[in-house]
């Protein structure tokens, strides 16, 4: 089955620990995105990548890092510098001709 | 710069009644418009999209939307809602050359 695959779906971490969320795609999308979602705040863009080995900061990049070493993969690391990391994280790939986004199922991170 | 405004953060409606979720956008160039639906603890799914052509767009689950260029609107409608339509709905806009912009979402509550 094709699409955007995020893992894990649920993740718990202690304060001060880094954690990496996985995002894999088999849709051949050049562009990929990471969003953070908090209740009542819609989707906020963390990082995006339009091509392999290149990525740009979104609106709330502080405390996060990404890599794009291959087209299929765009992992997000939530570092200990992120002050309020508990949230729902969404990864998406974009169709080149329309910009339509295809989303994964999301990863819910809870910091204990 | 582009922007999207969803005028209602929450919309309650009785089961089998019609509903309209409002979306206005601003952009200086031609746009592509989207409506996404998000069920609890899931990613976003595409409901429908306007790329060009007919201004009335039909989507999944009986939803439709009308693109109105003069009013810069893209309102979502359904003639008769079901309890299964309870979800959050996001309007989004892109001009293809820029990253997609989302509204803050509208929570649809279906009342029995």
CSV table of C-alpha atoms in Angstrom, one decimal:
chain,number,residue,atom,x,y,z
A,1,UNK,CA,0.0,0.0,0.0
A,2,UNK,CA,1.4,3.4,-0.9
A,3,UNK,CA,1.5,6.7,0.9
A,4,UNK,CA,3.1,8.5,3.7
A,5,UNK,CA,4.1,6.4,6.7
A,6,UNK,CA,4.8,7.9,10.1
A,7,UNK,CA,6.2,6.0,13.1
A,8,UNK,CA,5.7,5.6,15.9
A,9,UNK,CA,2.1,6.6,16.3
A,10,UNK,CA,2.5,7.2,20.0
A,11,UNK,CA,5.7,8.2,21.8
A,12,UNK,CA,6.6,9.1,25.3
A,13,UNK,CA,9.8,10.7,26.4
A,14,UNK,CA,11.3,12.2,29.5
A,15,UNK,CA,12.3,15.8,29.6
A,16,UNK,CA,15.8,16.5,28.3
A,17,UNK,CA,15.8,13.6,25.8
A,18,UNK,CA,15.9,14.0,22.0
A,19,UNK,CA,13.4,11.9,20.0
A,20,UNK,CA,13.2,11.2,16.3
A,21,UNK,CA,10.0,10.8,14.4
A,22,UNK,CA,10.1,8.8,11.2
A,23,UNK,CA,8.4,9.8,7.9
A,24,UNK,CA,8.7,7.6,4.8
A,25,UNK,CA,7.0,8.0,1.5
A,26,UNK,CA,6.7,5.9,-1.7
A,27,UNK,CA,4.8,8.5,-3.7
A,28,UNK,CA,7.9,9.9,-5.4
A,29,UNK,CA,7.3,13.4,-4.0
A,30,UNK,CA,10.1,15.8,-4.1
A,31,UNK,CA,8.6,18.1,-1.5
A,32,UNK,CA,7.9,17.0,2.1
A,33,UNK,CA,6.7,18.8,5.1
A,34,UNK,CA,6.5,18.6,8.9
A,35,UNK,CA,3.6,20.2,10.8
A,36,UNK,CA,2.8,20.5,14.5
A,37,UNK,CA,-0.8,20.5,15.7
A,38,UNK,CA,-2.0,21.7,19.0
A,39,UNK,CA,-5.7,22.0,20.0
A,40,UNK,CA,-7.3,25.1,18.6
A,41,UNK,CA,-4.1,26.2,16.7
A,42,UNK,CA,-4.5,24.5,13.4
A,43,UNK,CA,-1.3,23.3,11.6
A,44,UNK,CA,2.0,25.1,12.1
A,45,UNK,CA,4.9,24.4,9.7
A,46,UNK,CA,8.1,23.2,11.3
A,47,UNK,CA,10.4,22.4,8.4
A,48,UNK,CA,10.0,21.6,4.7
A,49,UNK,CA,12.2,20.1,2.0
A,50,UNK,CA,11.7,20.6,-1.7
A,51,UNK,CA,14.6,18.4,-2.8
A,52,UNK,CA,17.1,15.9,-1.4
A,53,UNK,CA,19.9,17.4,0.7
A,54,UNK,CA,18.0,20.7,1.1
A,55,UNK,CA,15.5,21.9,3.7
A,56,UNK,CA,14.1,25.2,5.0
A,57,UNK,CA,12.8,26.4,8.3
A,58,UNK,CA,9.1,26.9,8.7
A,59,UNK,CA,7.3,29.1,11.2
A,60,UNK,CA,8.3,27.2,14.4
A,61,UNK,CA,11.6,25.5,13.7
A,62,UNK,CA,13.3,26.3,17.0
A,63,UNK,CA,14.0,23.2,19.0
A,64,UNK,CA,13.6,20.9,15.9
A,65,UNK,CA,16.0,19.5,13.3
A,66,UNK,CA,15.5,17.5,10.1
A,67,UNK,CA,17.5,15.7,7.4
A,68,UNK,CA,16.8,14.7,3.9
A,69,UNK,CA,19.5,12.3,2.8
A,70,UNK,CA,17.2,10.4,0.4
A,71,UNK,CA,14.0,11.2,-1.4
A,72,UNK,CA,11.9,8.7,0.5
A,73,UNK,CA,12.7,9.8,4.0
A,74,UNK,CA,12.3,13.0,6.0
A,75,UNK,CA,12.8,12.3,9.8
A,76,UNK,CA,12.2,15.0,12.4
A,77,UNK,CA,14.2,15.2,15.6
A,78,UNK,CA,12.6,17.0,18.6
A,79,UNK,CA,15.5,18.1,20.7
A,80,UNK,CA,15.7,18.9,24.3
A,81,UNK,CA,15.8,22.6,23.3
A,82,UNK,CA,12.1,22.5,22.4
A,83,UNK,CA,10.3,23.9,25.4
A,84,UNK,CA,6.9,22.5,24.9
A,85,UNK,CA,7.2,19.4,22.7
A,86,UNK,CA,4.0,17.6,23.6
A,87,UNK,CA,1.9,17.7,20.5
A,88,UNK,CA,0.6,15.8,17.5
A,89,UNK,CA,3.1,15.8,14.6
A,90,UNK,CA,2.1,15.4,10.9
A,91,UNK,CA,4.3,14.6,7.9
A,92,UNK,CA,3.1,15.3,4.4
A,93,UNK,CA,4.3,15.0,0.8
A,94,UNK,CA,3.3,17.4,-2.0
A,95,UNK,CA,2.3,16.6,-5.5
A,96,UNK,CA,4.5,18.5,-7.9
A,97,UNK,CA,1.9,19.8,-10.3
A,98,UNK,CA,-0.8,21.0,-7.8
A,99,UNK,CA,0.9,21.3,-4.4
A,100,UNK,CA,-1.8,19.0,-3.0
A,101,UNK,CA,-0.6,17.5,0.3
A,102,UNK,CA,-0.8,13.8,1.2
A,103,UNK,CA,-0.6,13.2,4.9
A,104,UNK,CA,0.6,10.5,7.2
A,105,UNK,CA,-1.4,9.3,10.2
A,106,UNK,CA,0.5,11.4,12.6
A,107,UNK,CA,2.7,10.8,15.6
A,108,UNK,CA,1.6,11.9,19.1
A,109,UNK,CA,4.5,12.8,21.3
A,110,UNK,CA,4.0,13.2,25.1
A,111,UNK,CA,6.8,14.5,27.3
A,112,UNK,CA,6.6,13.2,30.9
B,1,UNK,CA,1.3,36.9,0.5
B,2,UNK,CA,-1.5,34.3,0.7
B,3,UNK,CA,-3.8,33.8,3.6
B,4,UNK,CA,-6.8,31.7,4.5
B,5,UNK,CA,-9.6,32.6,7.0
B,6,UNK,CA,-12.0,30.1,8.3
B,7,UNK,CA,-14.7,32.2,9.8
B,8,UNK,CA,-16.1,29.7,12.3
B,9,UNK,CA,-14.0,27.8,14.7
B,10,UNK,CA,-16.9,25.5,15.6
B,11,UNK,CA,-20.2,24.7,13.9
B,12,UNK,CA,-23.0,22.7,15.6
B,13,UNK,CA,-25.7,21.3,13.3
B,14,UNK,CA,-28.4,18.7,13.8
B,15,UNK,CA,-28.2,15.4,12.1
B,16,UNK,CA,-29.7,15.4,8.6
B,17,UNK,CA,-29.6,19.2,8.4
B,18,UNK,CA,-27.6,21.1,5.8
B,19,UNK,CA,-24.3,22.7,6.7
B,20,UNK,CA,-21.9,25.3,5.2
B,21,UNK,CA,-18.4,25.8,6.4
B,22,UNK,CA,-17.0,29.1,5.3
B,23,UNK,CA,-13.5,29.8,3.9
B,24,UNK,CA,-12.1,33.1,2.5
B,25,UNK,CA,-8.7,33.5,1.0
B,26,UNK,CA,-6.4,36.2,-0.2
B,27,UNK,CA,-3.9,35.9,-3.0
B,28,UNK,CA,-2.6,38.1,-5.8
B,29,UNK,CA,-2.3,35.3,-8.3
B,30,UNK,CA,-4.3,32.3,-9.5
B,31,UNK,CA,-4.8,29.7,-6.8
B,32,UNK,CA,-5.5,26.1,-6.1
B,33,UNK,CA,-7.9,25.5,-3.3
B,34,UNK,CA,-8.5,22.5,-1.0
B,35,UNK,CA,-10.6,21.2,1.8
B,36,UNK,CA,-9.3,18.5,4.1
B,37,UNK,CA,-11.0,16.6,6.8
B,38,UNK,CA,-9.4,15.3,10.0
B,39,UNK,CA,-10.9,12.7,12.3
B,40,UNK,CA,-9.6,12.4,15.9
B,41,UNK,CA,-6.0,11.2,16.2
B,42,UNK,CA,-5.6,10.8,12.4
B,43,UNK,CA,-3.9,12.7,9.6
B,44,UNK,CA,-5.7,14.9,7.1
B,45,UNK,CA,-7.6,13.5,4.2
B,46,UNK,CA,-8.4,15.4,1.0
B,47,UNK,CA,-12.2,16.1,0.7
B,48,UNK,CA,-12.0,18.0,-2.6
B,49,UNK,CA,-10.0,20.4,-4.6
B,50,UNK,CA,-10.4,23.2,-7.1
B,51,UNK,CA,-7.6,23.5,-9.7
B,52,UNK,CA,-9.4,25.0,-12.7
B,53,UNK,CA,-12.6,24.7,-14.7
B,54,UNK,CA,-16.0,24.3,-13.2
B,55,UNK,CA,-16.4,26.4,-10.0
B,56,UNK,CA,-18.6,23.8,-8.4
B,57,UNK,CA,-16.4,21.0,-7.1
B,58,UNK,CA,-17.8,17.7,-5.8
B,59,UNK,CA,-15.8,15.6,-3.3
B,60,UNK,CA,-16.1,12.5,-1.2
B,61,UNK,CA,-18.8,11.8,1.4
B,62,UNK,CA,-21.3,14.0,-0.4
B,63,UNK,CA,-19.5,17.3,0.2
B,64,UNK,CA,-19.2,20.0,-2.4
B,65,UNK,CA,-17.6,23.5,-2.6
B,66,UNK,CA,-18.0,26.5,-4.8
B,67,UNK,CA,-15.1,28.7,-5.9
B,68,UNK,CA,-16.1,32.3,-6.1
B,69,UNK,CA,-13.3,34.4,-7.5
B,70,UNK,CA,-15.1,37.8,-7.0
B,71,UNK,CA,-15.7,37.1,-3.3
B,72,UNK,CA,-12.5,35.1,-2.8
B,73,UNK,CA,-14.4,32.4,-1.1
B,74,UNK,CA,-14.4,28.6,-1.2
B,75,UNK,CA,-17.3,27.5,1.1
B,76,UNK,CA,-17.9,23.8,1.8
B,77,UNK,CA,-21.4,22.5,1.8
B,78,UNK,CA,-23.3,19.3,2.5
B,79,UNK,CA,-27.1,19.0,2.1
B,80,UNK,CA,-27.6,16.5,4.9
B,81,UNK,CA,-25.0,15.7,7.5
B,82,UNK,CA,-24.5,12.4,9.3
B,83,UNK,CA,-23.0,11.7,12.7
B,84,UNK,CA,-20.0,10.3,11.0
B,85,UNK,CA,-19.2,13.8,9.6
B,86,UNK,CA,-18.1,14.9,13.1
B,87,UNK,CA,-14.5,16.0,12.4
B,88,UNK,CA,-12.3,19.1,11.9
B,89,UNK,CA,-12.3,20.6,8.5
B,90,UNK,CA,-9.4,22.6,7.0
B,91,UNK,CA,-9.4,25.0,4.1
B,92,UNK,CA,-6.1,25.5,2.3
B,93,UNK,CA,-4.7,27.5,-0.6
B,94,UNK,CA,-1.6,27.4,-2.8
B,95,UNK,CA,-0.4,29.2,-5.9
B,96,UNK,CA,1.7,26.2,-6.8
B,97,UNK,CA,4.9,28.2,-6.6
B,98,UNK,CA,4.6,28.7,-2.9
B,99,UNK,CA,3.9,26.4,0.0
B,100,UNK,CA,0.4,25.6,0.9
B,101,UNK,CA,-1.3,27.7,3.5
B,102,UNK,CA,-4.0,26.3,5.9
B,103,UNK,CA,-6.8,27.9,7.8
B,104,UNK,CA,-7.1,27.3,11.5
B,105,UNK,CA,-9.8,24.7,11.1
B,106,UNK,CA,-13.6,24.4,11.8
B,107,UNK,CA,-14.9,21.8,14.2
B,108,UNK,CA,-18.2,20.3,13.0
B,109,UNK,CA,-20.4,19.0,15.8
B,110,UNK,CA,-23.3,16.9,14.7
B,111,UNK,CA,-26.2,17.0,17.2
B,112,UNK,CA,-28.6,14.0,17.5
